[in-house]
Coordinates of C-alpha atoms and ligand atoms in Angstrom, one line a residue:
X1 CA 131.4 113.6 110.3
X2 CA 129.7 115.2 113.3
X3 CA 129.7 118.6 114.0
X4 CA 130.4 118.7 117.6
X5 CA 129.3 122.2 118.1
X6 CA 126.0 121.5 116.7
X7 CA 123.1 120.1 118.8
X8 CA 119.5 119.5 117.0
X9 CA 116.0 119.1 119.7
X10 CA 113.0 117.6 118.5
X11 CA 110.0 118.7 120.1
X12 CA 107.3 115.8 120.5
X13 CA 105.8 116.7 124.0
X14 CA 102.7 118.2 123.0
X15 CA 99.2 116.2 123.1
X16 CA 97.8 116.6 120.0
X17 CA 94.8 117.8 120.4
X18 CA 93.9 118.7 117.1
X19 CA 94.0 115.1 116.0
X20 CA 91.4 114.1 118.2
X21 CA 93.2 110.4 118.6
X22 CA 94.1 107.7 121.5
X23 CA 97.4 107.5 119.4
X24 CA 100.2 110.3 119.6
X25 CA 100.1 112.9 116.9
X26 CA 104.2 112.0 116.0
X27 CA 103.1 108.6 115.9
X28 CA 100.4 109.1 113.2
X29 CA 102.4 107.5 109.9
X30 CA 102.9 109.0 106.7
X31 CA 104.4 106.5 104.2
X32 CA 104.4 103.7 106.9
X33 CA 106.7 105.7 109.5
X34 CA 105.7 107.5 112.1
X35 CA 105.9 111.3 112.2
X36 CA 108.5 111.4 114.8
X37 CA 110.7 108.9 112.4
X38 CA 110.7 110.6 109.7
X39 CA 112.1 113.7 111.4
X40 CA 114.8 112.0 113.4
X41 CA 116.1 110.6 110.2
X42 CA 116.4 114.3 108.7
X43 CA 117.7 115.0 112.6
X44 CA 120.7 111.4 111.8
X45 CA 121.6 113.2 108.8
X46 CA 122.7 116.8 110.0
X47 CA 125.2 114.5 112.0
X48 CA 124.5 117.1 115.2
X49 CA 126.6 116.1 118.4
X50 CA 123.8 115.8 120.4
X51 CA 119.8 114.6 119.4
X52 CA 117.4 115.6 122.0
X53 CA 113.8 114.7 122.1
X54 CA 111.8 116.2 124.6
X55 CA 108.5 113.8 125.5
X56 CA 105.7 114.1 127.9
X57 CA 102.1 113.1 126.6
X58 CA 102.2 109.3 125.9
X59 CA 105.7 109.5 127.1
X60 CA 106.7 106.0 126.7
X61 CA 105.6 105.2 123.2
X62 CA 106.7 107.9 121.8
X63 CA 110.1 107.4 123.5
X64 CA 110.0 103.9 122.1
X65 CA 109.6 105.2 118.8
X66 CA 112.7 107.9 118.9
X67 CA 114.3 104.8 120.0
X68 CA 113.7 102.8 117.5
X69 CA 114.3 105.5 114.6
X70 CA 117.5 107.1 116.2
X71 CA 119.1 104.7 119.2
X72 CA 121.6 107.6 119.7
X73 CA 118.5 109.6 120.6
X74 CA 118.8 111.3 124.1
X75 CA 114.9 111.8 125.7
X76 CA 114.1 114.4 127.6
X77 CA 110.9 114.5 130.0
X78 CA 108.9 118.2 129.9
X79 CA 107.4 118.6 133.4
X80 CA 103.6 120.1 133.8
X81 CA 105.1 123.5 132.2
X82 CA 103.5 123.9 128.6
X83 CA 104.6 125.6 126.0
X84 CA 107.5 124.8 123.4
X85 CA 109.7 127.7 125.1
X86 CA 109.2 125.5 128.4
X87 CA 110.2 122.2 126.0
X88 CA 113.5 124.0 124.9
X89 CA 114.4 125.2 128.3
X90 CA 114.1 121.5 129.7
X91 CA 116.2 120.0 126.5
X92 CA 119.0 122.7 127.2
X93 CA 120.0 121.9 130.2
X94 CA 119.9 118.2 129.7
X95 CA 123.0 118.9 127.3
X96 CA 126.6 118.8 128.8
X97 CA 126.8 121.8 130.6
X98 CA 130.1 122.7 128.7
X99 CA 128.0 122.8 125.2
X100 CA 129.1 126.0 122.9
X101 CA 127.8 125.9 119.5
X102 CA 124.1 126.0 117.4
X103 CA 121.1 124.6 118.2
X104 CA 118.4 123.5 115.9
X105 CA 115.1 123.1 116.9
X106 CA 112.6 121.2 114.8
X107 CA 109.4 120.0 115.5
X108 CA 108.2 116.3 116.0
X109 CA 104.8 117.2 113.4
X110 CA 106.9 118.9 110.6
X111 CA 107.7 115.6 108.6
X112 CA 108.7 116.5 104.8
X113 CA 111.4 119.0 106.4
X114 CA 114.5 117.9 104.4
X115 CA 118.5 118.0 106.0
X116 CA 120.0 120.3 102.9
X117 CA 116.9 123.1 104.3
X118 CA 118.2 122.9 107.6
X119 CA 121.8 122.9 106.7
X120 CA 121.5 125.6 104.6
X121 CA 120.0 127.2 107.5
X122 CA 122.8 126.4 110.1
X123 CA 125.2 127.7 107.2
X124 CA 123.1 131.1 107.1
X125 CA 122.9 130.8 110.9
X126 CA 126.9 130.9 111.0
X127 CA 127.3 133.3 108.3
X128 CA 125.5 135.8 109.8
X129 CA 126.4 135.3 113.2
X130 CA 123.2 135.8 114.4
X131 CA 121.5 135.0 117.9
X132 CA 118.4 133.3 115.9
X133 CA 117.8 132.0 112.5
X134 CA 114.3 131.2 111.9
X135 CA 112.9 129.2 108.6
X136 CA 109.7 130.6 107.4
X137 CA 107.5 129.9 104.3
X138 CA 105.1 132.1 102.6
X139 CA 101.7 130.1 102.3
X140 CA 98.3 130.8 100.5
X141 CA 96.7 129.7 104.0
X142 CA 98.5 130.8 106.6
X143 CA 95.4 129.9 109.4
X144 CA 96.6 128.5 112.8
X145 CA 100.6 129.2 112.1
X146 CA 102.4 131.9 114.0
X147 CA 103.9 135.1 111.8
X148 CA 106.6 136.9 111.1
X149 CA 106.2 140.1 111.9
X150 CA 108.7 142.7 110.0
X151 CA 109.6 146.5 110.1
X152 CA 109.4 148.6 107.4
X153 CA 113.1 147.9 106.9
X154 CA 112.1 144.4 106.7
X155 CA 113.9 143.6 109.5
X156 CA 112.4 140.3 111.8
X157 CA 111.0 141.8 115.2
X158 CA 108.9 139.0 116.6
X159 CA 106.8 136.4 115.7
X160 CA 102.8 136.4 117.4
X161 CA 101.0 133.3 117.1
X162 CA 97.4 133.2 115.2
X163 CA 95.3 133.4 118.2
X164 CA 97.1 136.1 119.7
X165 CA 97.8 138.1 116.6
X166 CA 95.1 141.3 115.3
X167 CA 93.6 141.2 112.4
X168 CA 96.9 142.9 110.4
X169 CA 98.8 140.6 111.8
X170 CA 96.7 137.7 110.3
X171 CA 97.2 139.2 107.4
X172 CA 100.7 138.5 107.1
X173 CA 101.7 135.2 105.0
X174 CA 105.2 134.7 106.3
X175 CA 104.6 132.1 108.9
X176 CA 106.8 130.6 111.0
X177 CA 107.7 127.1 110.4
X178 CA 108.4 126.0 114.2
X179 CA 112.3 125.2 112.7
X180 CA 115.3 127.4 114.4
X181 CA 119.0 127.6 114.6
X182 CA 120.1 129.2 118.1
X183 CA 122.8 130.0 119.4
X184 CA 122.8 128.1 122.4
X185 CA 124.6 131.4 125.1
X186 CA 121.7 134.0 124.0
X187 CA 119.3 131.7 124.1
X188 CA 120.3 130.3 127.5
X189 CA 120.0 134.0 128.7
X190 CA 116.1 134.6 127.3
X191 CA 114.3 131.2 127.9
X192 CA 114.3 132.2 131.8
X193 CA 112.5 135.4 130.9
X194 CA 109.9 133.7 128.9
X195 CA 106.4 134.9 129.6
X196 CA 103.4 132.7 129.8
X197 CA 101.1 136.0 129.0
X198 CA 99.1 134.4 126.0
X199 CA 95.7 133.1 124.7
X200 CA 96.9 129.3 125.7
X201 CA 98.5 130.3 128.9
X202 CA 101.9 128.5 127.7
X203 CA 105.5 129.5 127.5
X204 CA 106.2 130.2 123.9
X205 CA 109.6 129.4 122.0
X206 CA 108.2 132.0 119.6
X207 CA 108.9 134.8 122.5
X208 CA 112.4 134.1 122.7
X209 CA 112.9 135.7 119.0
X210 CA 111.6 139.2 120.0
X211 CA 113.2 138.8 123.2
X212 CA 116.8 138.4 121.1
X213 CA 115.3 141.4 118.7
X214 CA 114.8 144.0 121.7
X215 CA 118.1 142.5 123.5
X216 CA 120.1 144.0 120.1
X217 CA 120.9 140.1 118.8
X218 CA 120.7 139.8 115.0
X219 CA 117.6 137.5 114.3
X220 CA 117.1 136.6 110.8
X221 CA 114.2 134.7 109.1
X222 CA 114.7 132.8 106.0
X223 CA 112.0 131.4 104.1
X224 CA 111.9 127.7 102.8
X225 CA 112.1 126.9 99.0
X226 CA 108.6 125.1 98.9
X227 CA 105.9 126.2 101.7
X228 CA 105.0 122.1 101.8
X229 CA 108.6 121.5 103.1
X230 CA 107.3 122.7 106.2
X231 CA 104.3 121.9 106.7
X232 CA 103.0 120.9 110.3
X233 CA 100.9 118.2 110.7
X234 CA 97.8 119.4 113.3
X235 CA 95.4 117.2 112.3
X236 CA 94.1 114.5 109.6
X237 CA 93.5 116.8 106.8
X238 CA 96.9 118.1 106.8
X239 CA 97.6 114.3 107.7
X240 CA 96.1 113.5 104.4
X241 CA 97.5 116.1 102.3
X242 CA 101.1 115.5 103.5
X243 CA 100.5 111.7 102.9
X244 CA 99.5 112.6 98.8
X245 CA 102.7 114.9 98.8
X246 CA 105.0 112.6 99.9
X247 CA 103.2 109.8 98.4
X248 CA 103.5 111.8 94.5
X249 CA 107.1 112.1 95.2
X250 CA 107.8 108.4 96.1
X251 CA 106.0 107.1 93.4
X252 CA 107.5 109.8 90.9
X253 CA 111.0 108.4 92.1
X254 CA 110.1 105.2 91.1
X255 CA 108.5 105.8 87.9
X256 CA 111.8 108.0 87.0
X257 CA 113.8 104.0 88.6
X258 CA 111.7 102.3 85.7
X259 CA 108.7 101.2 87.2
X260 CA 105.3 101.8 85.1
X261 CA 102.4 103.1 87.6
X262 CA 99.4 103.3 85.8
X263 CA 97.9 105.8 88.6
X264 CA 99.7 107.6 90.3
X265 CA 96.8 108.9 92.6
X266 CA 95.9 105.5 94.0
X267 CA 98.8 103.8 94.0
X268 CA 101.1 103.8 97.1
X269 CA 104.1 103.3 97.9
X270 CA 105.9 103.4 101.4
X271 CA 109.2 104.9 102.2
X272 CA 111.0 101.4 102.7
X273 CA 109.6 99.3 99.8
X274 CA 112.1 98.7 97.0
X275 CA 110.7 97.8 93.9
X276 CA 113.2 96.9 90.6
X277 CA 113.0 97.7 86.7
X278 CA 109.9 96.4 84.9
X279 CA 107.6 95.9 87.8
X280 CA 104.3 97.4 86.7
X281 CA 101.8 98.9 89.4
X282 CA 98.2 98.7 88.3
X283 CA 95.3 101.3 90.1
X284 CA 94.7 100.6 93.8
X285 CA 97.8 99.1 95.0
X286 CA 99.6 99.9 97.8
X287 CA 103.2 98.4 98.3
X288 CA 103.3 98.5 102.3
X289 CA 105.9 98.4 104.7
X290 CA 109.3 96.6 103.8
X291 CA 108.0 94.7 100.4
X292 CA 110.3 94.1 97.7
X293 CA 109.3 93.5 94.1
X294 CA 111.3 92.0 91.5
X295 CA 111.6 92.9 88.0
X296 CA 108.9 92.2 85.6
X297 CA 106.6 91.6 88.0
X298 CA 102.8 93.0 87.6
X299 CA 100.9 93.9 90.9
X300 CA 97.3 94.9 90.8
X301 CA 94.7 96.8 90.4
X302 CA 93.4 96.8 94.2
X303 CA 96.3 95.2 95.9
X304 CA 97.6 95.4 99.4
X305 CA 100.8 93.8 99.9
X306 CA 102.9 94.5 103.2
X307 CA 106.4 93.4 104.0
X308 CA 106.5 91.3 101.2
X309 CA 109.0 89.3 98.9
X310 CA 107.8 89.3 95.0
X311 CA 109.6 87.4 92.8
X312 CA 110.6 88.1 89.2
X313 CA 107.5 88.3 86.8
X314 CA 105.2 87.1 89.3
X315 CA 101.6 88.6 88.8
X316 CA 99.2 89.4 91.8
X317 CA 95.8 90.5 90.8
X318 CA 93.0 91.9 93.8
X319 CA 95.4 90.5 96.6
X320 CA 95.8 91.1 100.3
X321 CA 99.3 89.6 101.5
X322 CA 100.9 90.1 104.6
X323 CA 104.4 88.8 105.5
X324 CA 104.8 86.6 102.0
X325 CA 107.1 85.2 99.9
X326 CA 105.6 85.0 96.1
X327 CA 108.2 82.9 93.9
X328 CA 109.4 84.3 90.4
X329 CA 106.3 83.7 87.8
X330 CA 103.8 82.6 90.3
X331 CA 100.3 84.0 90.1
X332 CA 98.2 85.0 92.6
X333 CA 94.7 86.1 92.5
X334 CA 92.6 87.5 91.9
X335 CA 90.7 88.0 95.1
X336 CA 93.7 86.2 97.1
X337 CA 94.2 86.5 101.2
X338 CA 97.8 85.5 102.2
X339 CA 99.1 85.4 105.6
X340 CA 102.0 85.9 107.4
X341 CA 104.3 82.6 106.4
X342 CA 102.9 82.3 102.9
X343 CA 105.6 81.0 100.5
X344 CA 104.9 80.3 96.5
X345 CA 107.5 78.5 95.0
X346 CA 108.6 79.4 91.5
X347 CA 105.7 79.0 89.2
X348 CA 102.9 78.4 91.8
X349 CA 99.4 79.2 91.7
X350 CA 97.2 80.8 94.9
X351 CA 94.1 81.3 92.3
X352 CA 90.8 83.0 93.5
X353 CA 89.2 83.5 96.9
X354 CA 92.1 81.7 98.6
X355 CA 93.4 82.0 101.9
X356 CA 96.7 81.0 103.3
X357 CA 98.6 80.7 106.4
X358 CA 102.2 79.4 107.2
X359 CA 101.8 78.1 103.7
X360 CA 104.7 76.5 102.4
X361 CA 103.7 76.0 98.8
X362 CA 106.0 74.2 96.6
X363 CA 107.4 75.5 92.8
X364 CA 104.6 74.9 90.2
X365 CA 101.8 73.7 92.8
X366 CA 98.8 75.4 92.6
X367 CA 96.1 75.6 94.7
X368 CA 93.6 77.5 92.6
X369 CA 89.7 77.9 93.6
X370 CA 88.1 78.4 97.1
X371 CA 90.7 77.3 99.4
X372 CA 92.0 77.6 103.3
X373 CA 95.6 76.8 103.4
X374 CA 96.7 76.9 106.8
X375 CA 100.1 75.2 108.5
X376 CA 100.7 73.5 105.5
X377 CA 103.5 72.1 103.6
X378 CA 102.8 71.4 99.2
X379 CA 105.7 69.6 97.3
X380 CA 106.4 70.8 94.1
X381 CA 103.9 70.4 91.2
X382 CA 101.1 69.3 93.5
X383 CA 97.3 70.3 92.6
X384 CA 94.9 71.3 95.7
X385 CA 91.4 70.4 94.4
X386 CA 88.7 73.4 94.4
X387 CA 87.5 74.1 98.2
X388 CA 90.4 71.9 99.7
X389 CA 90.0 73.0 103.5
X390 CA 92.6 72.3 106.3
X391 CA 91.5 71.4 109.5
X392 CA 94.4 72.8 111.2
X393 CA 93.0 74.0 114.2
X394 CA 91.2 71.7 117.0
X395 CA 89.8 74.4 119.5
X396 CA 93.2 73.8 121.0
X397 CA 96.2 73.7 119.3
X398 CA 97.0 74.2 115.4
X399 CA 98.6 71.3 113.7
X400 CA 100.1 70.6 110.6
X401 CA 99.3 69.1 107.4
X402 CA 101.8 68.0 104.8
X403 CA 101.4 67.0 101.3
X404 CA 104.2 65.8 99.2
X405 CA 105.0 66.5 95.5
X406 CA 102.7 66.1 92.6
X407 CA 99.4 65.2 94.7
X408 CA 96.1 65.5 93.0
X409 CA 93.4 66.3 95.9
X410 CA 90.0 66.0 95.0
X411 CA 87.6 69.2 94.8
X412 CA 85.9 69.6 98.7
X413 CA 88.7 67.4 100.7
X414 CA 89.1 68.5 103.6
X415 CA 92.6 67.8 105.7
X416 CA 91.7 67.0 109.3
X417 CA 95.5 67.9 110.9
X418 CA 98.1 66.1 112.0
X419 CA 98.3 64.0 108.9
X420 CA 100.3 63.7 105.7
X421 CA 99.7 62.6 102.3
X422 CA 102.7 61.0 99.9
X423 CA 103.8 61.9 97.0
X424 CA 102.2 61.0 93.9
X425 CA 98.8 60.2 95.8
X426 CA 95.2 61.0 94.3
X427 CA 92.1 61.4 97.0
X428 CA 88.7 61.5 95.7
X429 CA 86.2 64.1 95.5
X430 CA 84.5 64.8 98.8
X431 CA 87.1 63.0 101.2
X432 CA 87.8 63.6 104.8
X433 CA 91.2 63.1 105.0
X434 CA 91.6 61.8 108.6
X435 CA 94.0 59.5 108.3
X436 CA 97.5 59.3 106.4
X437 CA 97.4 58.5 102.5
X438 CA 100.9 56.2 101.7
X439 CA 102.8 57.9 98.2
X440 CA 100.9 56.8 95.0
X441 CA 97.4 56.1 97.4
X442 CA 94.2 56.4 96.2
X443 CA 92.4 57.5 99.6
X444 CA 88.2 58.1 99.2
X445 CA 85.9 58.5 102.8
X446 CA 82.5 59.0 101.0
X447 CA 80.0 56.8 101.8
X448 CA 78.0 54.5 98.3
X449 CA 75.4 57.3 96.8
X450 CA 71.8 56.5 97.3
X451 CA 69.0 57.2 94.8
X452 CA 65.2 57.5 95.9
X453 CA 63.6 57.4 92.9
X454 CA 60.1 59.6 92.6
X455 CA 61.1 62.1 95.8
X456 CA 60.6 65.3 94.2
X457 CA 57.6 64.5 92.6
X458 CA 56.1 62.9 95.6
X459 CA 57.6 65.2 98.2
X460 CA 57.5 68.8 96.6
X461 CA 54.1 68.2 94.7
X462 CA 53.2 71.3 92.6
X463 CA 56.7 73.4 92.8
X464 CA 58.6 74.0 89.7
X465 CA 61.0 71.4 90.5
X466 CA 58.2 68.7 90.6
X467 CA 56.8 69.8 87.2
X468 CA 60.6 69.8 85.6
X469 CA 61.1 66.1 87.1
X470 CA 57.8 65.2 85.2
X471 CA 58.4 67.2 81.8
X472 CA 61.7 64.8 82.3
X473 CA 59.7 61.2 82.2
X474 CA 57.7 62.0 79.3
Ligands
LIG501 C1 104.1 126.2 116.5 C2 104.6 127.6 116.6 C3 104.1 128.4 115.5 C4 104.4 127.8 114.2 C5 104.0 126.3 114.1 C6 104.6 125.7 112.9 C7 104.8 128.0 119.0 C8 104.3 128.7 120.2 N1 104.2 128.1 117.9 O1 102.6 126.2 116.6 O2 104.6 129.7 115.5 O3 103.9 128.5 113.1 O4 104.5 125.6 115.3 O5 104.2 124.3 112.7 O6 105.9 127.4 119.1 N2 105.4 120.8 122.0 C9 106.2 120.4 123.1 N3 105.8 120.8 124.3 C10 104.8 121.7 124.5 C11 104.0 122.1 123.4 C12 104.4 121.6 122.1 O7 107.1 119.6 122.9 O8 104.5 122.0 125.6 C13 105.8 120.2 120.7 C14 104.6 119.6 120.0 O9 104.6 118.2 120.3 C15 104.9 119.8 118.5 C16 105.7 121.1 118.5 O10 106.1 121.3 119.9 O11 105.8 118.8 118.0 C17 104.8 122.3 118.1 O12 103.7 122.3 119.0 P1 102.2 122.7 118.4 O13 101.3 122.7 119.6 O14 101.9 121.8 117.3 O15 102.5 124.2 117.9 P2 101.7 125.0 116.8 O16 100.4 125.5 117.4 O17 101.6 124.2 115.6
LIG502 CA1 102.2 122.1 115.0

């Protein structure tokens, strides 16, 4: 149900500095989704009235990404004014002007922020019926994070950012987690007053809190379960280290579903992939994107598979898929490099440094040794001969082949596309399959072997080869 006098803001305007990257920091992923999309879906699920995001670096990107996480999303430009004071006071007075309630501001780089943390805090918010309720953590490291800075009472006065703070202040390890409930008329009246009289020259939200302090408003600061929770996200080593996290907690979640992970450490998982009873993950795999896995099946060691379908008992050894469908018992790998538009039927084979793409591969048929499978239909039960090669592509256009049920190709044939080969048909080792092979055809292109007796001897005089051939005579 949503809470009507509850509006949430996501700050994402900043640059990113620290990440030193052409891509926006909130659209750096953890888990396969994008900072920014992890937050809004903790933002969907406080059910707030109103979602603001307030863009300006990349602006259109990043927009595109709120709008693809949260369509309900309302984004707000930030003009040339920095600061995250100046990113609030832009997203206020975007909202209906008739708005009485809370607002929560979170930050676009805080991903592992959960909802029941912030609703808690909204409840404390409310409960105390203060001005400001700010979530902070206590951390072993508090380096680059903004503090809370108490009175002996313990009462919150202000907050002062690590570059501005002395070296007491540093001392402190309550830091600021860049999460706030407001109430929205107090901190209407102190965003205009907002100074810009700091290291960075910005207009800090942080001010606003000792602003409500010396005004008499009760501010309150209430510290997070777990410091990680709110971890910001500045640059790749915290990128890194909030990827493991979340990463731990995924995979724990599916160990605890019935899923055996033989590593937890190199294995990984992302948010979206679904994975059933029984599958088993060996070391090095990483089950990307939307990939669902069947029950019983075993995937790995060193396996990528992204947006993937995996059948029931299917095993994939030392495989890089993309965009697959792998049929219940098939086998794949190892050392395997589908494509988008790979499909194994039930039982098939993609064996050992095989390639596919837009592979339509019947149940049963295998095509297992040295392969390029591209725009190609198999029937069922057919066998692709070691190094069988499509020709699909002319400089041009692609074309297809198509090769009907229980075919037996010959090891080196290569398919020179358009052209289609019956079912039942055999082709000889070697062959150059140019033109069309009727069903139950035996086709063969290679021309009548020729032997010159004597060559080696006579042509490679005094190598080791020439002495073998003669050792051979006597
Ligand atoms: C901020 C807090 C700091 C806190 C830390 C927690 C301030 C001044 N400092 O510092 O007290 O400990 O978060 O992670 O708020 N942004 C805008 N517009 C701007 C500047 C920033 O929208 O003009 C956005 C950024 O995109 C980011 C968020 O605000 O999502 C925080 O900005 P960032 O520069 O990362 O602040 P910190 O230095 O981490
Ligand atoms: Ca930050």
């Amino acid at each position: 149900m949503t809470d009507s006098r509850l509006a949430i803001i996501v700050l994402a305007a900043g640059q990113g500095t620290r990440m030193k990257s052409s891509r926006p920091k909130v659209l750096h992923e953890l888990a396969g989704i994008p900072l920014i999309g992890h937050v809004l879906a903790t933002a969907r699920e406080l059910a707030a009235a109103h979602v603001l995001t307030v863009v300006r670096h990349d602006r259109d990107v990043v927009a595109a990404a709120v709008f693809e996480y949260l369509p309900e999303a309302i984004v707000v430009d930030q003009d040339e004014i920095p600061g995250t004071g100046r990113a609030v006071e832009v997203a206020i007075a975007a909202l209906p002007a008739g708005f009485e309630g809370d607002v929560v501001v979170v930050s676009g780089d805080v991903p592992l922020l959960d909802a029941d943390t912030l609703t808690n805090l909204v409840e404390a918010h409310r409960r105390a019926s203060a001005a400001a309720t700010l979530l902070s953590a206590i951390v072993d490291d508090a380096t680059g994070y903004g503090r809370v800075v108490r009175d002996a009472s313990g009462a919150m006065l202000r907050i002062v950012e690590h570059r501005d703070a002395n070296d007491d202040e540093r001392g402190i390890v309550e830091i600021n987690s860049g999460t706030y409930v407001f109430s929205v008329g107090p901190l209407r009246a102190q965003l205009p007053r907002l100074g810009s009289g700091n290291d960075q020259g910005e207009r800090y939200l942080t001010d606003v809190v000792g602003l409500l302090h010396d005004a008499g408003d009760v501010v309150e600061a209430v510290a997070a379960a777990d410091a990680w929770l709110v971890e910001g996200i500045n640059d790749r080593v915290q990128l890194a280290r909030a990827a493991a996290r979340l990463n731990a907690m995924i995979v724990r979640g599916w160990q605890l579903a019935g899923v055996t992970v033989h590593d937890p450490a190199t294995t990984w998982i992302d948010l979206r992939a679904t994975l059933a009873e029984d599958v088993e993950l060996l070391p090095g795999t990483h089950i990307a994107g939307s990939t669902t896995v069947a029950s019983g099946a075993r995937i790995g060691p060193d396996t990528t598979l992204r947006d993937c379908e995996v059948g029931r008992d299917a095993v994939i050894s030392r495989t890089d898929a993309t965009l697959a469908v792998i049929g219940a018992k098939a086998s794949v790998g190892p050392f395997a490099y589908l494509r988008p538009g790979t499909e194994l039927g039930d039982g098939g084979k993609i064996g050992t440094y095989v390639e596919t793409k837009n592979a339509k591969i019947g149940a049963g048929a295998k095509v297992p040794h040295l392969s390029y499978m591209g725009d190609v239909t198999i029937g069922e039960g057919t066998n692709i001969g070691a190094g069988g090669i499509t020709a699909n592509y002319d400089d041009v256009a692609k074309h297809p082949t198509t090769i009907g049920a229980h075919v037996h190709t010959g090891v080196h044939n290569s398919f020179v596309a358009p052209v289609t080969i019956g079912d039942g048909a055999k082709i000889g080792a070697g062959t150059v399959v140019r033109k069309n092979v009727p069903a139950g055809a035996l086709a063969v292109s290679v021309a009548q072997q020729r032997i010159t007796e004597g060559w080696t001897e006579r042509n490679r005089a005094g190598t080791h080869s020439a002495q073998a051939a003669s050792d051979a005579q006597e």
